[in-house]
GROMACS .gro file of C-alpha atoms in nm:
model
  355
    1UNK     CA    1   1.813  12.850   3.793
    2UNK     CA    2   1.515  12.616   3.816
    3UNK     CA    3   1.509  12.274   3.657
    4UNK     CA    4   1.230  12.359   3.406
    5UNK     CA    5   1.408  12.673   3.288
    6UNK     CA    6   1.729  12.479   3.226
    7UNK     CA    7   1.540  12.215   3.026
    8UNK     CA    8   1.368  12.487   2.822
    9UNK     CA    9   1.704  12.654   2.750
   10UNK     CA   10   1.854  12.321   2.643
   11UNK     CA   11   1.562  12.262   2.406
   12UNK     CA   12   1.595  12.617   2.268
   13UNK     CA   13   1.968  12.567   2.220
   14UNK     CA   14   1.908  12.243   2.032
   15UNK     CA   15   1.646  12.412   1.812
   16UNK     CA   16   1.881  12.703   1.735
   17UNK     CA   17   2.159  12.458   1.658
   18UNK     CA   18   1.931  12.270   1.419
   19UNK     CA   19   1.822  12.592   1.239
   20UNK     CA   20   2.180  12.711   1.216
   21UNK     CA   21   2.282  12.382   1.063
   22UNK     CA   22   2.001  12.396   0.807
   23UNK     CA   23   2.090  12.755   0.709
   24UNK     CA   24   2.455  12.662   0.679
   25UNK     CA   25   2.367  12.365   0.465
   26UNK     CA   26   2.145  12.578   0.243
   27UNK     CA   27   2.419  12.839   0.206
   28UNK     CA   28   2.673  12.579   0.098
   29UNK     CA   29   2.419  12.423  -0.129
   30UNK     CA   30   2.333  12.753  -0.301
   31UNK     CA   31   2.698  12.834  -0.364
   32UNK     CA   32   2.848  12.502  -0.473
   33UNK     CA   33   2.576  12.259  -0.573
   34UNK     CA   34   2.256  12.444  -0.678
   35UNK     CA   35   2.397  12.587  -1.006
   36UNK     CA   36   2.450  12.235  -1.137
   37UNK     CA   37   2.107  12.087  -1.042
   38UNK     CA   38   1.761  12.106  -1.186
   39UNK     CA   39   1.470  12.257  -0.992
   40UNK     CA   40   1.328  11.918  -0.887
   41UNK     CA   41   1.669  11.795  -0.773
   42UNK     CA   42   1.718  12.105  -0.558
   43UNK     CA   43   1.392  12.045  -0.370
   44UNK     CA   44   1.478  11.677  -0.314
   45UNK     CA   45   1.829  11.759  -0.193
   46UNK     CA   46   1.703  12.021   0.051
   47UNK     CA   47   1.438  11.782   0.188
   48UNK     CA   48   1.681  11.492   0.234
   49UNK     CA   49   1.955  11.708   0.383
   50UNK     CA   50   1.718  11.885   0.621
   51UNK     CA   51   1.571  11.554   0.737
   52UNK     CA   52   1.916  11.405   0.791
   53UNK     CA   53   2.028  11.707   0.991
   54UNK     CA   54   1.707  11.698   1.196
   55UNK     CA   55   1.759  11.329   1.278
   56UNK     CA   56   2.121  11.396   1.369
   57UNK     CA   57   2.026  11.675   1.609
   58UNK     CA   58   1.743  11.463   1.750
   59UNK     CA   59   1.976  11.168   1.815
   60UNK     CA   60   2.235  11.391   1.980
   61UNK     CA   61   1.974  11.560   2.195
   62UNK     CA   62   1.820  11.223   2.288
   63UNK     CA   63   2.162  11.092   2.387
   64UNK     CA   64   2.241  11.409   2.582
   65UNK     CA   65   1.907  11.413   2.765
   66UNK     CA   66   1.834  11.040   2.779
   67UNK     CA   67   2.164  10.910   2.918
   68UNK     CA   68   2.110  11.065   3.263
   69UNK     CA   69   1.752  10.936   3.260
   70UNK     CA   70   1.877  10.583   3.192
   71UNK     CA   71   2.121  10.617   3.483
   72UNK     CA   72   1.839  10.730   3.712
   73UNK     CA   73   1.621  10.439   3.598
   74UNK     CA   74   1.903  10.198   3.688
   75UNK     CA   75   1.931  10.369   4.027
   76UNK     CA   76   1.557  10.332   4.091
   77UNK     CA   77   1.585   9.962   4.002
   78UNK     CA   78   1.861   9.930   4.262
   79UNK     CA   79   1.632  10.083   4.524
   80UNK     CA   80   1.341   9.857   4.420
   81UNK     CA   81   1.567   9.552   4.474
   82UNK     CA   82   1.670   9.673   4.818
   83UNK     CA   83   2.019   9.783   4.710
   84UNK     CA   84   2.055  10.116   4.886
   85UNK     CA   85   2.367  10.234   4.705
   86UNK     CA   86   2.438  10.456   4.405
   87UNK     CA   87   2.500  10.259   4.082
   88UNK     CA   88   2.854  10.135   4.028
   89UNK     CA   89   2.940  10.413   3.780
   90UNK     CA   90   2.863  10.690   4.030
   91UNK     CA   91   3.218  10.825   4.027
   92UNK     CA   92   3.243  10.826   3.647
   93UNK     CA   93   2.962  11.079   3.606
   94UNK     CA   94   3.154  11.333   3.814
   95UNK     CA   95   3.417  11.566   3.677
   96UNK     CA   96   3.769  11.496   3.798
   97UNK     CA   97   3.868  11.864   3.770
   98UNK     CA   98   3.573  11.989   3.973
   99UNK     CA   99   3.533  11.768   4.274
  100UNK     CA  100   3.172  11.683   4.345
  101UNK     CA  101   3.045  11.841   4.022
  102UNK     CA  102   2.845  11.630   3.781
  103UNK     CA  103   2.951  11.610   3.419
  104UNK     CA  104   2.768  11.806   3.146
  105UNK     CA  105   2.461  11.597   3.064
  106UNK     CA  106   2.419  11.489   3.428
  107UNK     CA  107   2.462  11.837   3.575
  108UNK     CA  108   2.131  11.930   3.411
  109UNK     CA  109   1.952  11.704   3.660
  110UNK     CA  110   2.164  11.767   3.968
  111UNK     CA  111   1.852  11.830   4.183
  112UNK     CA  112   1.714  11.489   4.086
  113UNK     CA  113   2.047  11.325   4.165
  114UNK     CA  114   2.059  11.503   4.501
  115UNK     CA  115   1.709  11.383   4.583
  116UNK     CA  116   1.794  11.028   4.475
  117UNK     CA  117   2.103  11.030   4.693
  118UNK     CA  118   1.902  11.161   4.988
  119UNK     CA  119   1.635  10.896   4.929
  120UNK     CA  120   1.901  10.626   4.907
  121UNK     CA  121   2.064  10.737   5.232
  122UNK     CA  122   1.727  10.756   5.407
  123UNK     CA  123   1.620  10.409   5.293
  124UNK     CA  124   1.959  10.269   5.391
  125UNK     CA  125   1.929  10.420   5.740
  126UNK     CA  126   1.572  10.291   5.774
  127UNK     CA  127   1.689   9.943   5.676
  128UNK     CA  128   1.975   9.960   5.927
  129UNK     CA  129   1.741  10.083   6.201
  130UNK     CA  130   1.505   9.798   6.118
  131UNK     CA  131   1.785   9.542   6.145
  132UNK     CA  132   1.902   9.695   6.474
  133UNK     CA  133   1.547   9.687   6.613
  134UNK     CA  134   1.504   9.324   6.506
  135UNK     CA  135   1.836   9.238   6.670
  136UNK     CA  136   1.725   9.402   6.995
  137UNK     CA  137   1.398   9.209   6.981
  138UNK     CA  138   1.581   8.880   6.920
  139UNK     CA  139   1.819   8.946   7.210
  140UNK     CA  140   1.530   9.047   7.435
  141UNK     CA  141   1.333   8.732   7.356
  142UNK     CA  142   1.645   8.516   7.384
  143UNK     CA  143   1.728   8.669   7.722
  144UNK     CA  144   1.379   8.613   7.862
  145UNK     CA  145   1.372   8.256   7.728
  146UNK     CA  146   1.701   8.195   7.906
  147UNK     CA  147   1.581   8.356   8.230
  148UNK     CA  148   1.266   8.144   8.229
  149UNK     CA  149   1.485   7.846   8.317
  150UNK     CA  150   1.568   7.986   8.663
  151UNK     CA  151   1.215   7.997   8.814
  152UNK     CA  152   1.133   7.672   8.638
  153UNK     CA  153   1.429   7.512   8.815
  154UNK     CA  154   1.294   7.627   9.152
  155UNK     CA  155   0.941   7.507   9.076
  156UNK     CA  156   1.064   7.172   8.947
  157UNK     CA  157   1.307   7.122   9.236
  158UNK     CA  158   1.072   7.209   9.522
  159UNK     CA  159   0.776   7.026   9.370
  160UNK     CA  160   0.994   6.714   9.337
  161UNK     CA  161   1.095   6.751   9.700
  162UNK     CA  162   0.731   6.779   9.805
  163UNK     CA  163   0.640   6.465   9.608
  164UNK     CA  164   0.926   6.268   9.763
  165UNK     CA  165   0.747   6.019   9.984
  166UNK     CA  166   1.072   5.895  10.132
  167UNK     CA  167   1.111   6.202  10.352
  168UNK     CA  168   0.843   6.317  10.598
  169UNK     CA  169   0.831   6.694  10.540
  170UNK     CA  170   0.684   6.896  10.823
  171UNK     CA  171   0.387   7.123  10.768
  172UNK     CA  172   0.611   7.427  10.811
  173UNK     CA  173   0.855   7.298  10.545
  174UNK     CA  174   0.571   7.228  10.306
  175UNK     CA  175   0.438   7.580  10.347
  176UNK     CA  176   0.786   7.720  10.285
  177UNK     CA  177   0.827   7.513   9.968
  178UNK     CA  178   0.482   7.613   9.844
  179UNK     CA  179   0.560   7.978   9.917
  180UNK     CA  180   0.877   7.958   9.707
  181UNK     CA  181   0.688   7.784   9.424
  182UNK     CA  182   0.425   8.060   9.438
  183UNK     CA  183   0.694   8.331   9.426
  184UNK     CA  184   0.861   8.168   9.127
  185UNK     CA  185   0.526   8.136   8.952
  186UNK     CA  186   0.484   8.513   8.993
  187UNK     CA  187   0.835   8.557   8.854
  188UNK     CA  188   0.739   8.344   8.553
  189UNK     CA  189   0.432   8.561   8.502
  190UNK     CA  190   0.648   8.876   8.502
  191UNK     CA  191   0.887   8.727   8.247
  192UNK     CA  192   0.597   8.628   8.020
  193UNK     CA  193   0.465   8.984   8.044
  194UNK     CA  194   0.811   9.113   7.949
  195UNK     CA  195   0.812   8.870   7.658
  196UNK     CA  196   0.493   9.027   7.526
  197UNK     CA  197   0.619   9.381   7.576
  198UNK     CA  198   0.662   9.590   7.262
  199UNK     CA  199   1.032   9.648   7.194
  200UNK     CA  200   1.123   9.913   6.940
  201UNK     CA  201   1.492   9.983   6.893
  202UNK     CA  202   1.618   9.953   7.250
  203UNK     CA  203   1.558   9.771   7.574
  204UNK     CA  204   1.287   9.946   7.780
  205UNK     CA  205   1.434  10.104   8.092
  206UNK     CA  206   1.239  10.221   8.396
  207UNK     CA  207   1.474  10.385   8.644
  208UNK     CA  208   1.371  10.405   9.007
  209UNK     CA  209   1.521  10.502   9.339
  210UNK     CA  210   1.654  10.185   9.503
  211UNK     CA  211   1.894  10.062   9.771
  212UNK     CA  212   2.158   9.862   9.583
  213UNK     CA  213   2.283   9.679   9.893
  214UNK     CA  214   1.936   9.558   9.986
  215UNK     CA  215   1.864   9.457   9.625
  216UNK     CA  216   2.186   9.254   9.606
  217UNK     CA  217   2.106   9.082   9.935
  218UNK     CA  218   1.762   8.977   9.811
  219UNK     CA  219   1.907   8.845   9.484
  220UNK     CA  220   2.183   8.655   9.665
  221UNK     CA  221   1.936   8.501   9.912
  222UNK     CA  222   1.708   8.399   9.628
  223UNK     CA  223   1.985   8.234   9.423
  224UNK     CA  224   2.149   8.051   9.715
  225UNK     CA  225   1.811   7.911   9.824
  226UNK     CA  226   1.780   7.713   9.501
  227UNK     CA  227   1.780   7.333   9.550
  228UNK     CA  228   2.102   7.298   9.349
  229UNK     CA  229   2.293   7.569   9.539
  230UNK     CA  230   2.296   7.418   9.888
  231UNK     CA  231   2.666   7.323   9.878
  232UNK     CA  232   2.795   7.664   9.766
  233UNK     CA  233   2.910   7.949   9.990
  234UNK     CA  234   2.790   8.297   9.896
  235UNK     CA  235   2.897   8.609  10.085
  236UNK     CA  236   2.849   8.984  10.034
  237UNK     CA  237   3.134   9.226  10.099
  238UNK     CA  238   3.005   9.583  10.088
  239UNK     CA  239   3.198   9.882  10.221
  240UNK     CA  240   2.896  10.117  10.221
  241UNK     CA  241   2.612   9.980  10.433
  242UNK     CA  242   2.357  10.161  10.217
  243UNK     CA  243   2.393  10.280   9.862
  244UNK     CA  244   2.098  10.449   9.694
  245UNK     CA  245   2.095  10.506   9.320
  246UNK     CA  246   1.861  10.542   9.026
  247UNK     CA  247   1.853  10.228   8.819
  248UNK     CA  248   1.620   9.974   8.658
  249UNK     CA  249   1.588   9.714   8.934
  250UNK     CA  250   1.440   9.452   8.700
  251UNK     CA  251   1.727   9.461   8.448
  252UNK     CA  252   1.993   9.480   8.719
  253UNK     CA  253   1.833   9.185   8.898
  254UNK     CA  254   1.827   8.974   8.584
  255UNK     CA  255   2.190   9.062   8.506
  256UNK     CA  256   2.320   8.982   8.856
  257UNK     CA  257   2.109   8.667   8.884
  258UNK     CA  258   2.258   8.538   8.557
  259UNK     CA  259   2.612   8.598   8.688
  260UNK     CA  260   2.541   8.419   9.017
  261UNK     CA  261   2.363   8.128   8.849
  262UNK     CA  262   2.661   8.095   8.612
  263UNK     CA  263   2.902   8.090   8.906
  264UNK     CA  264   2.705   7.802   9.060
  265UNK     CA  265   2.626   7.608   8.744
  266UNK     CA  266   2.983   7.601   8.611
  267UNK     CA  267   3.169   7.535   8.936
  268UNK     CA  268   3.187   7.230   9.165
  269UNK     CA  269   3.021   7.208   9.505
  270UNK     CA  270   3.210   7.390   9.779
  271UNK     CA  271   3.298   7.688   9.559
  272UNK     CA  272   3.313   8.020   9.740
  273UNK     CA  273   3.136   8.310   9.568
  274UNK     CA  274   3.178   8.669   9.685
  275UNK     CA  275   2.983   8.977   9.580
  276UNK     CA  276   3.184   9.296   9.639
  277UNK     CA  277   3.026   9.640   9.625
  278UNK     CA  278   3.227   9.963   9.625
  279UNK     CA  279   3.189  10.321   9.511
  280UNK     CA  280   3.479  10.539   9.400
  281UNK     CA  281   3.525  10.914   9.416
  282UNK     CA  282   3.376  10.955   9.068
  283UNK     CA  283   3.045  10.818   9.199
  284UNK     CA  284   3.090  10.503   8.988
  285UNK     CA  285   2.947  10.193   9.153
  286UNK     CA  286   3.148   9.873   9.113
  287UNK     CA  287   2.977   9.540   9.174
  288UNK     CA  288   3.198   9.233   9.138
  289UNK     CA  289   3.106   8.865   9.138
  290UNK     CA  290   3.416   8.661   9.227
  291UNK     CA  291   3.459   8.287   9.273
  292UNK     CA  292   3.749   8.049   9.340
  293UNK     CA  293   3.615   7.788   9.102
  294UNK     CA  294   3.753   7.622   8.792
  295UNK     CA  295   3.770   7.942   8.585
  296UNK     CA  296   3.806   7.937   8.208
  297UNK     CA  297   4.049   8.062   7.947
  298UNK     CA  298   3.955   8.419   7.871
  299UNK     CA  299   4.172   8.646   7.658
  300UNK     CA  300   4.137   8.907   7.384
  301UNK     CA  301   4.018   8.645   7.134
  302UNK     CA  302   3.747   8.531   7.376
  303UNK     CA  303   3.654   8.895   7.438
  304UNK     CA  304   3.599   8.944   7.064
  305UNK     CA  305   3.364   8.646   7.054
  306UNK     CA  306   3.194   8.763   7.372
  307UNK     CA  307   3.136   9.111   7.224
  308UNK     CA  308   2.977   8.949   6.919
  309UNK     CA  309   2.752   8.727   7.134
  310UNK     CA  310   2.934   8.427   6.993
  311UNK     CA  311   3.071   8.249   7.302
  312UNK     CA  312   3.390   8.050   7.271
  313UNK     CA  313   3.332   7.839   7.582
  314UNK     CA  314   3.047   7.706   7.788
  315UNK     CA  315   3.112   7.958   8.066
  316UNK     CA  316   3.111   8.264   7.839
  317UNK     CA  317   2.766   8.169   7.714
  318UNK     CA  318   2.424   8.324   7.690
  319UNK     CA  319   2.406   8.418   8.058
  320UNK     CA  320   2.710   8.646   8.030
  321UNK     CA  321   2.584   8.792   7.703
  322UNK     CA  322   2.247   8.872   7.862
  323UNK     CA  323   2.412   9.030   8.165
  324UNK     CA  324   2.639   9.242   7.948
  325UNK     CA  325   2.346   9.350   7.730
  326UNK     CA  326   2.147   9.470   8.030
  327UNK     CA  327   2.442   9.646   8.194
  328UNK     CA  328   2.527   9.829   7.873
  329UNK     CA  329   2.165   9.935   7.830
  330UNK     CA  330   2.192  10.091   8.179
  331UNK     CA  331   2.499  10.287   8.067
  332UNK     CA  332   2.746  10.063   8.250
  333UNK     CA  333   3.028   9.827   8.159
  334UNK     CA  334   3.094   9.461   8.229
  335UNK     CA  335   3.449   9.323   8.234
  336UNK     CA  336   3.573   8.968   8.286
  337UNK     CA  337   3.893   8.835   8.438
  338UNK     CA  338   3.940   8.461   8.447
  339UNK     CA  339   4.206   8.194   8.413
  340UNK     CA  340   4.167   7.823   8.409
  341UNK     CA  341   4.181   7.669   8.760
  342UNK     CA  342   4.221   8.019   8.914
  343UNK     CA  343   3.863   8.136   8.945
  344UNK     CA  344   3.666   8.413   8.778
  345UNK     CA  345   3.596   8.778   8.854
  346UNK     CA  346   3.323   8.969   8.671
  347UNK     CA  347   3.295   9.341   8.745
  348UNK     CA  348   2.998   9.566   8.674
  349UNK     CA  349   3.054   9.941   8.665
  350UNK     CA  350   2.745  10.160   8.688
  351UNK     CA  351   2.799  10.536   8.649
  352UNK     CA  352   2.451  10.599   8.783
  353UNK     CA  353   2.343  10.902   8.976
  354UNK     CA  354   2.356  10.854   9.350
  355UNK     CA  355   2.081  11.000   9.568
   0.00000   0.00000   0.00000
């Protein structure tokens, strides 16, 4: 039954009820009171009684029809204030005997209540999606801002070396330094372009066919060539000599570079760092960054903070959070094993499709 028909029937019912009441009142009046009144008094009594009964029916009908409207107005006010929930008395307007059924006066407008609930749920989801998208944008910008430090370190270090008048650099060394500075300037340009990239609700991923072993070698050579990494020992232990997969090389590079830079920045000179690459029978690629450095206390409590991007120590800082964010966006997992004075092992698992 349509909404307009139900309203019309309710109005008709109220009108019939009012007429029935007036006829009943007139019948009682004609039997018990009219014989004892004059003609003028009868007219006055009928007029007053009919008006009273009309007002009574009108008030009842207004209460019956208006109460749900008031509830809906309150609900709309909630939505206007950004409160995407049903009003606090939502359960009280439902019948306890009939689960999910609205009570009498509210059942008349059940379509409107259904639409309001749908609108509320939609607005709530839109608000949540908006918050999620803003969070992704903040993390993206934060990650790029953090990664900008790496090429800046190269540029600053090699330019300082070139300006050092106390050491007579050869022409070949100068060209090498300038080449590295140029490469890092290009890297800065790429990061700035990424910073200006439009991010909706997830990190942009561009998968490509790549050789993981070769990519890791280039990243390792780049990191160990930094001016501050000369006293560290970095090796690659890979069982497969070549391993082709489909992955976003840019995100994987940024993730691995952050792990290697962390291993150097938070450990003393002479630390040995090993990158291990394996692939199991399930075609899952495991890439581990291990060091024999100072380590740090990492347990379930630290893991909770790490998952919430709220690091509990200097080592489990933004670099690890960025790496984990990128690996998860690629469909992988990042796990940490570390104890104080016993080194650190960070493992990346990538269930990517091998070629």
